[in-house]
Amino acid sequence: MADYYETLGVDRNASDADIKKAYRKLSRKYHPDIAGPEFEDKFKEVNNAYEVLSNPDKRRMYDSGVDPNDPNAGAGGFSGGFGDMNDVFSTFFGSAFGGGAQGPVPRTQPGRDALASASIDLRTAVFGGTAHVKINTFSLCQDCGGSGAQGGAQPVTCPDCHGRGFMQKVVRTMLGQMMTSAPCERCEGHGTIIKNPCPSCMGHGRVRSTRNVGVTVPAGISDNARLRLANQGEVGEGGGAAGDLYIDIRIRADKQFTRDGDDLHCWIQVPMSWAILGHDLDIDTFDGKQTVSIPAGCQPEDTVTLKGLGVTNIRNNEERGDLIAHVNVMVPTKLSDDERSLIEQFAASHDAGASHVSQASRPQNSTQKKGFFSKLKDALS
Ligand SMILES: [Zn+2]
Ligand SMILES: [Zn+2]
């Protein structure tokens, strides 16, 4: 037999309020929309446990050693002649413990959490901003305000069960006549009936609707971060309090910049002559045009760092990462006759006396600086 107390993480003397509290916490934690489909079974377990422990009759039955969720419960000795086991147990325990704990099932139930995702551009991640998401979920029925009754009417006491939500009847058993109780069929156990259900929500107090939600995105947010908006989720049955809305943030790839933590990287192509002689050039950044100074003698894969032009630090908004420009030196492939002769002159003067080629088993970088990708590879290995 499953240990429902353990499933909910409460002890055997837990009050109804404790059980409800534990259930709310766990059902949010394991909700497949939030935790992922692999938690579906865990979510069901939690619901099964709550179904039993939240119902005074079922809980008594469970405490006596019979699992009300088990279709074969009691098959050992009680089957045959009794019919509905629930009736029999509520008969035994209802009379033995005085009953009375059974009550109407509230019409209003808390709403579930909802999950959505929003995509933002890299600029929004750098500086923060607003993300917009369209969600389709249950919202409060505006026509009845959640009551489910037409024209502002309130549900009225059920004339069959007089508000108790259950009916008592006498059954014959082999032990003699006994009183048993079952949920009232007319009001489905609510103890109240809605005479004229609201036509907009068919008496449910809530309707499905699509709405746009704007969510504030903090500067420095990382890809796949999850934001929570309290009470923006699904409105419950009977207009019950809304659950929370969770929004997963995805950052779209940018054409010009790659993000690595709080740093941004970009690649700039410069002519060979700029790398040799040095050159200042303007590049586009999230902070507008900025000047990059290519130093004379710049090597392929060298980087130029623009301090403080990266992503805002999520914990300290005063701090920002750097923008790192990777220099890609372009070697000309087509030369005019004049250019060729100039390069030949250069070679004759500069490379004169270079009699042999330096050879090594691995790349030798004069500056010993590692490129971004090899650093990234080191970090991941
Ligand atoms: Zn309505
Ligand atoms: Zn009733």
Tab-separated table of N, CA and C in Angstrom, residues 9-69:
chain	number	residue	atom	x	y	z
A	9	GLY	N	4.675	14.215	2.507
A	9	GLY	CA	5.670	14.726	3.451
A	9	GLY	C	5.062	15.282	4.728
A	10	VAL	N	3.954	14.670	5.188
A	10	VAL	CA	3.335	15.122	6.442
A	10	VAL	C	3.276	13.931	7.404
A	11	ASP	N	3.114	14.188	8.699
A	11	ASP	CA	3.024	13.037	9.592
A	11	ASP	C	1.566	12.612	9.766
A	12	ARG	N	1.385	11.492	10.432
A	12	ARG	CA	0.070	10.865	10.454
A	12	ARG	C	-0.970	11.664	11.234
A	13	ASN	N	-0.490	12.591	12.069
A	13	ASN	CA	-1.442	13.414	12.814
A	13	ASN	C	-1.676	14.767	12.141
A	14	ALA	N	-1.190	14.921	10.917
A	14	ALA	CA	-1.282	16.221	10.238
A	14	ALA	C	-2.732	16.696	10.175
A	15	SER	N	-2.916	18.005	10.347
A	15	SER	CA	-4.271	18.579	10.264
A	15	SER	C	-4.665	18.707	8.794
A	16	ASP	N	-5.942	18.942	8.561
A	16	ASP	CA	-6.426	19.145	7.193
A	16	ASP	C	-5.689	20.302	6.526
A	17	ALA	N	-5.429	21.348	7.344
A	17	ALA	CA	-4.750	22.530	6.786
A	17	ALA	C	-3.322	22.182	6.356
A	18	ASP	N	-2.638	21.356	7.195
A	18	ASP	CA	-1.263	20.947	6.857
A	18	ASP	C	-1.250	20.151	5.558
A	19	ILE	N	-2.229	19.272	5.435
A	19	ILE	CA	-2.301	18.410	4.251
A	19	ILE	C	-2.547	19.250	3.005
A	20	LYS	N	-3.446	20.204	3.151
A	20	LYS	CA	-3.760	21.068	2.017
A	20	LYS	C	-2.535	21.891	1.610
A	21	LYS	N	-1.836	22.365	2.621
A	21	LYS	CA	-0.666	23.206	2.368
A	21	LYS	C	0.426	22.380	1.651
A	22	ALA	N	0.652	21.178	2.162
A	22	ALA	CA	1.672	20.307	1.571
A	22	ALA	C	1.291	19.959	0.130
A	23	TYR	N	0.013	19.716	-0.072
A	23	TYR	CA	-0.459	19.349	-1.403
A	23	TYR	C	-0.250	20.498	-2.397
A	24	ARG	N	-0.621	21.694	-1.949
A	24	ARG	CA	-0.484	22.860	-2.860
A	24	ARG	C	0.967	23.045	-3.283
A	25	LYS	N	1.852	22.884	-2.338
A	25	LYS	CA	3.275	23.072	-2.607
A	25	LYS	C	3.778	22.015	-3.608
A	26	LEU	N	3.421	20.750	-3.330
A	26	LEU	CA	3.933	19.665	-4.177
A	26	LEU	C	3.276	19.643	-5.547
A	27	SER	N	1.984	19.983	-5.591
A	27	SER	CA	1.314	19.908	-6.888
A	27	SER	C	1.855	20.988	-7.813
A	28	ARG	N	2.325	22.076	-7.225
A	28	ARG	CA	2.969	23.095	-8.073
A	28	ARG	C	4.342	22.630	-8.508
A	29	LYS	N	5.054	22.051	-7.562
A	29	LYS	CA	6.418	21.618	-7.844
A	29	LYS	C	6.453	20.579	-8.955
A	30	TYR	N	5.485	19.649	-8.918
A	30	TYR	CA	5.537	18.531	-9.866
A	30	TYR	C	4.573	18.676	-11.035
A	31	HIS	N	3.914	19.820	-11.124
A	31	HIS	CA	2.992	20.014	-12.246
A	31	HIS	C	3.741	19.805	-13.568
A	32	PRO	N	3.238	18.897	-14.439
A	32	PRO	CA	3.975	18.598	-15.671
A	32	PRO	C	4.249	19.837	-16.542
A	33	ASP	N	3.372	20.843	-16.466
A	33	ASP	CA	3.624	22.072	-17.233
A	33	ASP	C	4.860	22.786	-16.725
A	34	ILE	N	5.170	22.553	-15.450
A	34	ILE	CA	6.277	23.284	-14.841
A	34	ILE	C	7.504	22.398	-14.720
A	35	ALA	N	7.308	21.212	-14.152
A	35	ALA	CA	8.447	20.344	-13.889
A	35	ALA	C	8.852	19.535	-15.118
A	36	GLY	N	7.958	19.444	-16.117
A	36	GLY	CA	8.264	18.637	-17.295
A	36	GLY	C	7.489	17.332	-17.263
A	37	PRO	N	7.282	16.744	-18.448
A	37	PRO	CA	6.433	15.556	-18.544
A	37	PRO	C	6.956	14.368	-17.753
A	38	GLU	N	8.270	14.342	-17.446
A	38	GLU	CA	8.800	13.185	-16.705
A	38	GLU	C	8.283	13.151	-15.272
A	39	PHE	N	7.642	14.259	-14.816
A	39	PHE	CA	7.121	14.270	-13.453
A	39	PHE	C	5.626	13.958	-13.393
A	40	GLU	N	5.086	13.547	-14.541
A	40	GLU	CA	3.659	13.248	-14.626
A	40	GLU	C	3.234	12.200	-13.584
A	41	ASP	N	4.044	11.127	-13.439
A	41	ASP	CA	3.697	10.059	-12.492
A	41	ASP	C	3.747	10.571	-11.054
A	42	LYS	N	4.795	11.354	-10.768
A	42	LYS	CA	4.947	11.914	-9.427
A	42	LYS	C	3.744	12.817	-9.111
A	43	PHE	N	3.336	13.593	-10.118
A	43	PHE	CA	2.206	14.495	-9.969
A	43	PHE	C	0.943	13.695	-9.646
A	44	LYS	N	0.755	12.564	-10.341
A	44	LYS	CA	-0.411	11.700	-10.101
A	44	LYS	C	-0.378	11.128	-8.685
A	45	GLU	N	0.817	10.697	-8.254
A	45	GLU	CA	0.967	10.146	-6.902
A	45	GLU	C	0.516	11.164	-5.859
A	46	VAL	N	0.980	12.408	-6.061
A	46	VAL	CA	0.637	13.468	-5.109
A	46	VAL	C	-0.880	13.686	-5.098
A	47	ASN	N	-1.464	13.678	-6.288
A	47	ASN	CA	-2.916	13.870	-6.378
A	47	ASN	C	-3.696	12.726	-5.737
A	48	ASN	N	-3.213	11.493	-5.961
A	48	ASN	CA	-3.860	10.331	-5.336
A	48	ASN	C	-3.807	10.431	-3.827
A	49	ALA	N	-2.614	10.825	-3.337
A	49	ALA	CA	-2.449	10.920	-1.888
A	49	ALA	C	-3.401	11.967	-1.321
A	50	TYR	N	-3.508	13.092	-2.040
A	50	TYR	CA	-4.356	14.173	-1.546
A	50	TYR	C	-5.828	13.782	-1.596
A	51	GLU	N	-6.191	13.080	-2.657
A	51	GLU	CA	-7.590	12.677	-2.810
A	51	GLU	C	-8.046	11.869	-1.593
A	52	VAL	N	-7.138	11.020	-1.108
A	52	VAL	CA	-7.491	10.175	0.036
A	52	VAL	C	-7.409	10.965	1.346
A	53	LEU	N	-6.286	11.658	1.563
A	53	LEU	CA	-6.070	12.279	2.865
A	53	LEU	C	-6.934	13.527	3.085
A	54	SER	N	-7.441	14.112	1.995
A	54	SER	CA	-8.261	15.312	2.162
A	54	SER	C	-9.730	14.955	2.413
A	55	ASN	N	-10.059	13.700	2.223
A	55	ASN	CA	-11.435	13.266	2.427
A	55	ASN	C	-11.515	12.506	3.751
A	56	PRO	N	-12.251	13.038	4.722
A	56	PRO	CA	-12.234	12.425	6.071
A	56	PRO	C	-12.597	10.942	6.063
A	57	ASP	N	-13.567	10.556	5.229
A	57	ASP	CA	-13.950	9.134	5.178
A	57	ASP	C	-12.840	8.271	4.630
A	58	LYS	N	-12.295	8.749	3.501
A	58	LYS	CA	-11.239	7.954	2.863
A	58	LYS	C	-10.008	7.890	3.750
A	59	ARG	N	-9.746	9.006	4.456
A	59	ARG	CA	-8.572	9.015	5.324
A	59	ARG	C	-8.734	8.009	6.470
A	60	ARG	N	-9.942	7.947	7.035
A	60	ARG	CA	-10.197	6.966	8.113
A	60	ARG	C	-10.031	5.549	7.592
A	61	MET	N	-10.549	5.360	6.378
A	61	MET	CA	-10.465	4.034	5.764
A	61	MET	C	-9.004	3.659	5.531
A	62	TYR	N	-8.243	4.645	5.047
A	62	TYR	CA	-6.827	4.419	4.777
A	62	TYR	C	-6.076	4.127	6.067
A	63	ASP	N	-6.381	4.921	7.108
A	63	ASP	CA	-5.710	4.724	8.397
A	63	ASP	C	-6.011	3.353	8.991
A	64	SER	N	-7.153	2.790	8.578
A	64	SER	CA	-7.496	1.470	9.108
A	64	SER	C	-6.837	0.351	8.300
A	65	GLY	N	-6.078	0.749	7.256
A	65	GLY	CA	-5.318	-0.261	6.520
A	65	GLY	C	-5.871	-0.608	5.157
A	66	VAL	N	-6.857	0.143	4.677
A	66	VAL	CA	-7.410	-0.159	3.360
A	66	VAL	C	-7.219	1.060	2.455
A	67	ASP	N	-6.642	0.831	1.270
A	67	ASP	CA	-6.404	1.933	0.352
A	67	ASP	C	-7.650	2.178	-0.492
A	68	PRO	N	-8.333	3.310	-0.307
A	68	PRO	CA	-9.566	3.563	-1.062
A	68	PRO	C	-9.309	3.690	-2.569
A	69	ASN	N	-8.032	3.986	-2.967
A	69	ASN	CA	-7.719	4.104	-4.392
A	69	ASN	C	-7.484	2.744	-5.038
